[in-house]
Tab-separated table of C-alpha atoms in Angstrom:
chain	number	residue	atom	x	y	z
A	1	MET	CA	-16.565	42.050	7.038
A	2	SER	CA	-19.997	40.501	6.574
A	3	ILE	CA	-20.018	36.548	9.284
A	4	ALA	CA	-19.732	34.429	7.206
A	5	GLU	CA	-16.869	35.791	5.926
A	6	GLN	CA	-15.049	35.772	9.721
A	7	GLU	CA	-16.044	32.075	9.040
A	8	GLU	CA	-14.363	31.346	6.022
A	9	LEU	CA	-11.143	33.260	7.918
A	10	LEU	CA	-11.420	31.373	10.848
A	11	GLU	CA	-12.012	28.407	9.135
A	12	ASP	CA	-9.346	28.917	6.558
A	13	ILE	CA	-6.655	30.665	9.428
A	14	CYS	CA	-7.537	26.804	11.972
A	15	ASN	CA	-6.557	24.454	8.739
A	16	ASP	CA	-3.297	26.774	8.384
A	17	VAL	CA	-2.219	26.342	12.110
A	18	LEU	CA	-3.988	23.327	13.307
A	19	GLY	CA	-4.345	21.432	9.656
A	20	TYR	CA	-3.384	20.823	7.164
A	21	GLY	CA	-3.953	23.896	5.923
A	22	PRO	CA	-5.674	24.267	1.186
A	23	LEU	CA	-5.688	20.905	2.566
A	24	GLU	CA	-8.134	20.300	4.139
A	25	PRO	CA	-11.454	21.107	2.251
A	26	LEU	CA	-10.966	17.709	-0.515
A	27	LEU	CA	-9.851	16.077	2.450
A	28	ALA	CA	-13.030	16.044	4.210
A	29	ARG	CA	-14.805	14.824	0.732
A	30	ASP	CA	-14.786	11.119	0.975
A	31	ASP	CA	-15.715	11.320	-2.911
A	32	ILE	CA	-11.887	11.984	-3.786
A	33	ALA	CA	-9.564	8.636	-4.644
A	34	ASP	CA	-6.350	11.180	-5.449
A	35	ILE	CA	-4.673	14.458	-4.103
A	36	MET	CA	-2.328	15.942	-6.364
A	37	VAL	CA	-0.637	19.173	-6.142
A	38	ASN	CA	1.614	20.513	-8.315
A	39	GLY	CA	2.969	23.269	-6.716
A	40	ALA	CA	1.287	26.047	-5.031
A	41	GLU	CA	-0.212	27.258	-7.920
A	42	ARG	CA	-1.792	23.837	-9.377
A	43	THR	CA	-3.781	21.585	-7.246
A	44	PHE	CA	-5.569	18.750	-9.097
A	45	ILE	CA	-7.876	15.862	-7.953
A	46	GLU	CA	-9.833	12.169	-8.989
A	47	VAL	CA	-13.601	11.570	-8.952
A	48	SER	CA	-14.596	8.606	-10.149
A	49	GLY	CA	-11.845	7.321	-12.066
A	50	LYS	CA	-11.117	10.920	-13.826
A	51	VAL	CA	-8.618	13.706	-13.056
A	52	GLN	CA	-10.034	16.979	-12.017
A	53	THR	CA	-8.878	20.943	-11.331
A	54	THR	CA	-9.986	22.373	-8.584
A	55	HIS	CA	-9.481	26.590	-7.429
A	56	VAL	CA	-7.199	25.698	-4.395
A	57	ARG	CA	-3.809	27.195	-4.187
A	58	PHE	CA	-0.783	27.781	-0.974
A	59	ARG	CA	-0.328	31.431	-0.196
A	60	ASP	CA	3.846	30.254	-1.532
A	61	ASN	CA	5.844	26.539	-1.967
A	62	ALA	CA	7.174	27.688	1.779
A	63	GLN	CA	3.538	26.918	3.440
A	64	LEU	CA	3.805	23.776	0.682
A	65	LEU	CA	6.280	22.042	1.665
A	66	ASN	CA	5.678	23.663	5.876
A	67	ILE	CA	2.337	21.725	5.238
A	68	CYS	CA	4.475	18.558	3.831
A	69	GLN	CA	6.924	18.162	6.719
A	70	ARG	CA	3.810	18.463	8.949
A	71	ILE	CA	2.359	15.048	7.058
A	72	VAL	CA	5.797	13.484	7.652
A	73	SER	CA	6.705	14.676	10.687
A	74	GLN	CA	4.058	12.959	12.625
A	75	VAL	CA	4.968	9.861	10.907
A	76	GLY	CA	8.407	10.119	12.267
A	77	ARG	CA	9.950	11.431	9.575
A	78	ARG	CA	11.309	14.342	7.544
A	79	VAL	CA	11.314	15.925	3.927
A	80	ASP	CA	14.198	18.594	3.004
A	81	GLU	CA	16.891	19.102	0.643
A	82	ALA	CA	19.668	17.057	2.225
A	83	SER	CA	16.200	13.849	1.653
A	84	PRO	CA	13.661	14.903	-0.689
A	85	ILE	CA	11.880	11.864	-1.059
A	86	CYS	CA	9.844	11.144	2.000
A	87	ASP	CA	6.826	8.480	2.054
A	88	ALA	CA	4.591	8.363	4.896
A	89	ARG	CA	1.221	7.961	5.587
A	90	LEU	CA	-2.209	10.573	7.137
A	91	PRO	CA	-3.956	9.499	10.979
A	92	ASP	CA	-6.434	7.753	8.684
A	93	GLY	CA	-3.642	6.219	7.411
A	94	SER	CA	-4.562	7.707	3.553
A	95	ARG	CA	-0.569	7.336	1.602
A	96	VAL	CA	1.705	10.232	1.480
A	97	ASN	CA	4.816	10.582	-1.321
A	98	VAL	CA	6.401	14.177	-1.116
A	99	ILE	CA	8.923	14.932	-3.194
A	100	VAL	CA	10.501	18.583	-3.004
A	101	SER	CA	13.609	20.728	-4.083
A	102	PRO	CA	16.088	20.001	-5.730
A	103	LEU	CA	13.944	17.430	-7.407
A	104	ALA	CA	11.356	18.926	-7.132
A	105	LEU	CA	11.366	22.141	-10.164
A	106	ASP	CA	8.547	23.157	-9.837
A	107	GLY	CA	7.989	23.681	-5.913
A	108	PRO	CA	7.045	20.742	-3.488
A	109	THR	CA	5.008	17.396	-5.228
A	110	LEU	CA	2.671	16.370	-3.202
A	111	THR	CA	0.581	12.582	-3.445
A	112	ILE	CA	-2.327	11.027	-0.971
A	113	ARG	CA	-3.918	8.257	-1.968
A	114	LYS	CA	-7.475	8.967	0.514
A	115	PHE	CA	-8.996	5.829	1.337
A	116	LYS	CA	-12.398	5.922	2.296
A	117	LYS	CA	-14.156	6.315	5.420
A	118	ASP	CA	-16.493	3.375	4.882
A	119	LYS	CA	-14.564	0.540	4.060
A	120	LEU	CA	-15.047	-1.746	0.168
A	121	THR	CA	-16.796	-5.991	0.921
A	122	LEU	CA	-16.019	-8.093	-1.414
A	123	ASP	CA	-19.631	-7.785	-1.694
A	124	GLN	CA	-19.712	-4.187	-2.768
A	125	LEU	CA	-16.940	-5.175	-4.883
A	126	VAL	CA	-19.700	-7.563	-6.927
A	127	ARG	CA	-23.109	-4.812	-6.246
A	128	PHE	CA	-20.282	-2.737	-8.283
A	129	GLY	CA	-19.459	-5.358	-11.205
A	130	SER	CA	-16.080	-4.977	-10.440
A	131	ILE	CA	-15.802	-8.968	-9.965
A	132	SER	CA	-18.295	-11.369	-9.893
A	133	PRO	CA	-20.439	-14.085	-7.915
A	134	GLU	CA	-18.503	-16.815	-8.093
A	135	GLY	CA	-15.195	-14.609	-8.385
A	136	ALA	CA	-15.835	-13.370	-4.997
A	137	ASP	CA	-16.825	-16.317	-3.203
A	138	ILE	CA	-13.415	-18.113	-4.695
A	139	LEU	CA	-11.907	-15.359	-2.583
A	140	LYS	CA	-13.534	-15.826	0.385
A	141	ILE	CA	-12.599	-19.512	0.623
A	142	ILE	CA	-8.645	-18.598	-0.154
A	143	GLY	CA	-8.771	-16.251	2.331
A	144	ARG	CA	-10.276	-19.008	4.618
A	145	VAL	CA	-8.957	-21.835	4.038
A	146	ARG	CA	-5.083	-19.941	3.992
A	147	CYS	CA	-4.615	-20.425	0.934
A	148	ASN	CA	-0.252	-18.019	0.003
A	149	VAL	CA	-1.737	-14.996	-1.651
A	150	LEU	CA	-0.054	-12.294	-3.939
A	151	ILE	CA	-1.744	-9.960	-6.028
A	152	SER	CA	-0.891	-8.068	-8.344
A	153	GLY	CA	-1.665	-5.204	-11.174
A	154	GLY	CA	-0.787	-1.558	-12.091
A	155	THR	CA	-0.495	1.468	-10.109
A	156	GLY	CA	-4.183	2.336	-8.581
A	157	SER	CA	-5.787	-0.611	-9.879
A	158	GLY	CA	-7.123	-1.463	-6.386
A	159	LYS	CA	-4.428	-3.898	-4.899
A	160	THR	CA	-4.421	-2.835	-1.024
A	161	THR	CA	-8.064	-2.796	-1.410
A	162	LEU	CA	-8.705	-6.335	-2.314
A	163	LEU	CA	-5.866	-7.207	-0.108
A	164	ASN	CA	-7.587	-5.425	2.635
A	165	CYS	CA	-11.034	-7.656	1.413
A	166	LEU	CA	-9.525	-11.089	1.922
A	167	THR	CA	-7.771	-10.252	5.210
A	168	ARG	CA	-11.429	-9.380	6.675
A	169	TYR	CA	-12.491	-13.382	5.815
A	170	ILE	CA	-8.704	-14.199	8.394
A	171	ASP	CA	-9.837	-16.226	11.834
A	172	GLU	CA	-9.645	-13.642	15.232
A	173	ASP	CA	-7.496	-16.393	16.814
A	174	GLU	CA	-4.657	-16.107	14.251
A	175	ARG	CA	-1.578	-13.936	14.682
A	176	ILE	CA	-1.263	-11.698	12.149
A	177	ILE	CA	2.242	-9.497	11.903
A	178	THR	CA	1.631	-7.094	9.014
A	179	CYS	CA	4.905	-5.133	7.327
A	180	GLU	CA	4.718	-2.591	5.255
A	181	ASP	CA	7.325	0.999	3.943
A	182	ALA	CA	3.382	3.639	5.256
A	183	ALA	CA	0.835	1.411	7.060
A	184	GLU	CA	-1.823	1.917	5.581
A	185	LEU	CA	-3.543	-1.969	5.665
A	186	GLN	CA	-7.152	-1.668	7.664
A	187	LEU	CA	-7.106	-4.817	10.186
A	188	GLN	CA	-9.995	-6.364	11.588
A	189	GLN	CA	-8.858	-8.172	14.092
A	190	PRO	CA	-7.734	-8.054	17.315
A	191	HIS	CA	-4.624	-9.757	17.209
A	192	VAL	CA	-2.382	-7.604	14.721
A	193	VAL	CA	1.542	-6.668	15.100
A	194	ARG	CA	2.273	-3.943	12.643
A	195	LEU	CA	5.343	-2.952	11.620
A	196	GLU	CA	6.649	0.266	9.263
A	197	THR	CA	10.470	0.549	7.547
A	198	ARG	CA	12.591	3.233	8.833
A	199	PRO	CA	13.999	5.181	6.501
A	200	PRO	CA	17.721	6.221	7.369
A	201	ASN	CA	18.967	9.372	9.898
A	202	LEU	CA	20.757	12.750	9.558
A	203	GLU	CA	24.031	10.436	9.858
A	204	GLY	CA	22.712	7.800	6.737
A	205	GLU	CA	22.247	5.383	10.067
A	206	GLY	CA	19.002	3.486	10.882
A	207	MET	CA	18.066	2.018	8.147
A	208	VAL	CA	15.507	-0.343	7.972
A	209	THR	CA	14.284	-2.308	5.210
A	210	MET	CA	10.827	-4.065	4.785
A	211	ARG	CA	13.280	-7.393	3.391
A	212	ASP	CA	14.104	-6.892	7.093
A	213	LEU	CA	11.445	-6.299	9.064
A	214	VAL	CA	10.253	-9.516	7.087
A	215	LYS	CA	13.302	-12.058	8.507
A	216	ASN	CA	12.763	-10.261	11.637
A	217	CYS	CA	8.972	-11.268	12.155
A	218	LEU	CA	10.014	-14.678	11.204
A	219	ARG	CA	10.790	-14.520	14.753
A	220	MET	CA	7.791	-13.639	16.524
A	221	ARG	CA	5.792	-17.072	16.022
A	222	PRO	CA	3.670	-15.853	13.773
A	223	GLU	CA	0.610	-17.814	11.990
A	224	ARG	CA	-0.157	-14.429	8.691
A	225	ILE	CA	2.768	-13.081	6.844
A	226	ILE	CA	0.931	-9.395	5.685
A	227	VAL	CA	3.120	-7.538	3.312
A	228	GLY	CA	1.592	-4.373	1.994
A	229	GLU	CA	4.626	-3.986	-0.988
A	230	VAL	CA	6.832	-6.305	-2.258
A	231	ARG	CA	9.299	-4.541	-4.203
A	232	GLY	CA	12.470	-5.659	-3.911
A	233	PRO	CA	14.870	-8.349	-2.125
A	234	GLU	CA	12.082	-8.906	0.395
A	235	ALA	CA	9.587	-11.673	-1.699
A	236	PHE	CA	12.473	-14.322	-1.058
A	237	ASP	CA	11.708	-13.622	2.860
A	238	LEU	CA	8.345	-13.693	2.126
A	239	LEU	CA	8.395	-16.587	-0.303
A	240	GLN	CA	10.663	-18.373	1.439
A	241	ALA	CA	8.285	-17.905	4.624
A	242	MET	CA	5.637	-19.476	2.221
A	243	ASN	CA	7.601	-23.049	1.599
A	244	THR	CA	8.566	-23.005	5.736
A	245	GLY	CA	4.655	-23.571	7.239
A	246	HIS	CA	3.304	-19.804	7.313
A	247	ASP	CA	0.241	-20.841	5.104
A	248	GLY	CA	-2.329	-17.733	4.739
A	249	SER	CA	0.208	-14.941	3.765
A	250	MET	CA	-0.323	-12.245	1.181
A	251	GLY	CA	1.235	-10.015	-0.235
A	252	THR	CA	1.213	-7.341	-3.085
A	253	LEU	CA	3.270	-6.973	-6.314
A	254	HIS	CA	3.602	-4.300	-9.546
A	255	ALA	CA	3.230	-5.979	-12.077
A	256	ASN	CA	1.468	-6.879	-14.846
A	257	SER	CA	0.702	-10.815	-14.438
A	258	PRO	CA	1.707	-12.718	-11.048
A	259	ALA	CA	3.377	-14.491	-13.114
A	260	ARG	CA	6.796	-15.969	-13.051
A	261	SER	CA	8.419	-13.224	-14.515
A	262	ALA	CA	6.654	-10.594	-12.538
A	263	LEU	CA	7.955	-12.541	-9.093
A	264	ALA	CA	11.233	-12.784	-10.162
A	265	SER	CA	11.929	-8.514	-10.929
A	266	GLY	CA	11.677	-8.084	-7.690
A	267	VAL	CA	14.101	-9.702	-7.048
A	268	ASP	CA	17.995	-9.394	-6.640
A	269	ASP	CA	20.614	-10.976	-8.506
A	270	HIS	CA	22.226	-12.624	-5.689
A	271	ASP	CA	18.624	-13.804	-4.425
A	272	GLY	CA	17.955	-15.815	-8.280
A	273	ARG	CA	17.872	-18.551	-5.863
A	274	LEU	CA	14.438	-17.391	-5.039
A	275	LEU	CA	12.992	-18.729	-7.870
A	276	ALA	CA	14.557	-22.197	-8.132
A	277	ALA	CA	13.009	-22.217	-4.762
A	278	PHE	CA	9.596	-22.108	-5.034
A	279	GLU	CA	9.131	-25.306	-7.938
A	280	ASP	CA	5.878	-27.214	-9.077
A	281	ASP	CA	4.632	-28.421	-4.969
A	282	PRO	CA	3.485	-31.954	-5.777
A	283	ARG	CA	0.727	-30.930	-3.500
A	284	ASP	CA	-0.638	-28.155	-5.498
A	285	ASP	CA	-3.344	-29.431	-8.130
A	286	LEU	CA	-3.764	-25.928	-9.151
A	287	HIS	CA	-2.154	-24.472	-12.671
A	288	LEU	CA	-1.412	-21.022	-11.786
A	289	GLY	CA	-2.192	-20.735	-15.817
A	290	ARG	CA	-6.129	-20.423	-14.142
A	291	ARG	CA	-5.006	-17.510	-11.452
A	292	HIS	CA	-2.900	-15.369	-13.942
A	293	ARG	CA	-6.434	-13.851	-14.510
A	294	ALA	CA	-7.967	-12.987	-11.656
A	295	GLY	CA	-4.335	-11.327	-11.176
A	296	LEU	CA	-4.247	-14.069	-8.087
A	297	ALA	CA	-0.759	-15.730	-7.541
A	298	PRO	CA	0.665	-19.430	-5.451
A	299	SER	CA	2.914	-18.591	-4.024
A	300	ARG	CA	3.351	-22.511	-3.494
A	301	ARG	CA	3.906	-23.365	-6.830
A	302	LEU	CA	5.217	-21.549	-10.279
A	303	ALA	CA	4.596	-22.311	-13.723
A	304	PRO	CA	7.627	-24.219	-15.098
A	305	HIS	CA	10.436	-23.267	-16.517
A	306	HIS	CA	10.749	-24.155	-20.409
A	307	PRO	CA	14.011	-22.504	-22.154
A	308	SER	CA	13.202	-20.424	-24.839
A	309	PRO	CA	14.356	-22.204	-28.435
A	310	ARG	CA	18.262	-20.121	-29.230
């Protein structure tokens, strides 16, 4: 065995024992946006918006499952047949989703949304052509003047990236509290409190939902509340907080548009009062339709409701 082969073998052993096995070379690359492992035999990556196949293989599904368990255990979570779905994160904040047997029929399925080491800024987005200079100036002002903001979009559309860009313009003397399913926001301010949800334990107890976190952070003297993902009834608590003195709060929302229907989709039936609580605010001289194209929804005012003709 040559010296190069010995070094390669030693690196593989170290990665398998101390790291994430065959995933280590992919995690080290900064040009990869997503890593998708479909069982032990197939691994795909996304580079520059295109999905590519790789030659990365695992010995078997047992090795892949062991690596998945190693990843989620670092954030106090577990994945097994009793709890086959898990959201977690890597130490650098990269988002991780794992789904295993009996739900995943072809072996453990691992998806990693990687974060670049160099954090994007609005100026970089302008250079890339993702946003106009005028749009960037407006977003900088929005971040500074404590507007309430919801950022909407589909999967992989850059909601968290844009939210991270906006948070750069929050004053350093403000107390910020973040609530997330898997902590991935990268705030640079010194006074930040990060909160994370918790799944139930083996006995089905101890679950802490996003709504629990949002309600609790209202008692923590927040100046800014940032919710990494608004998906369910926590929308009511977040918008209620925005309407009762917590200006400058932010959140992201899975939806095609930030219109009234998008907000309504995240609220349980028993919280239908959400929409009625945020009718026209005379202090708001901006119309929702102007922000519809930008993917930003001002929380102080939702579009007025006009019943459809029968």
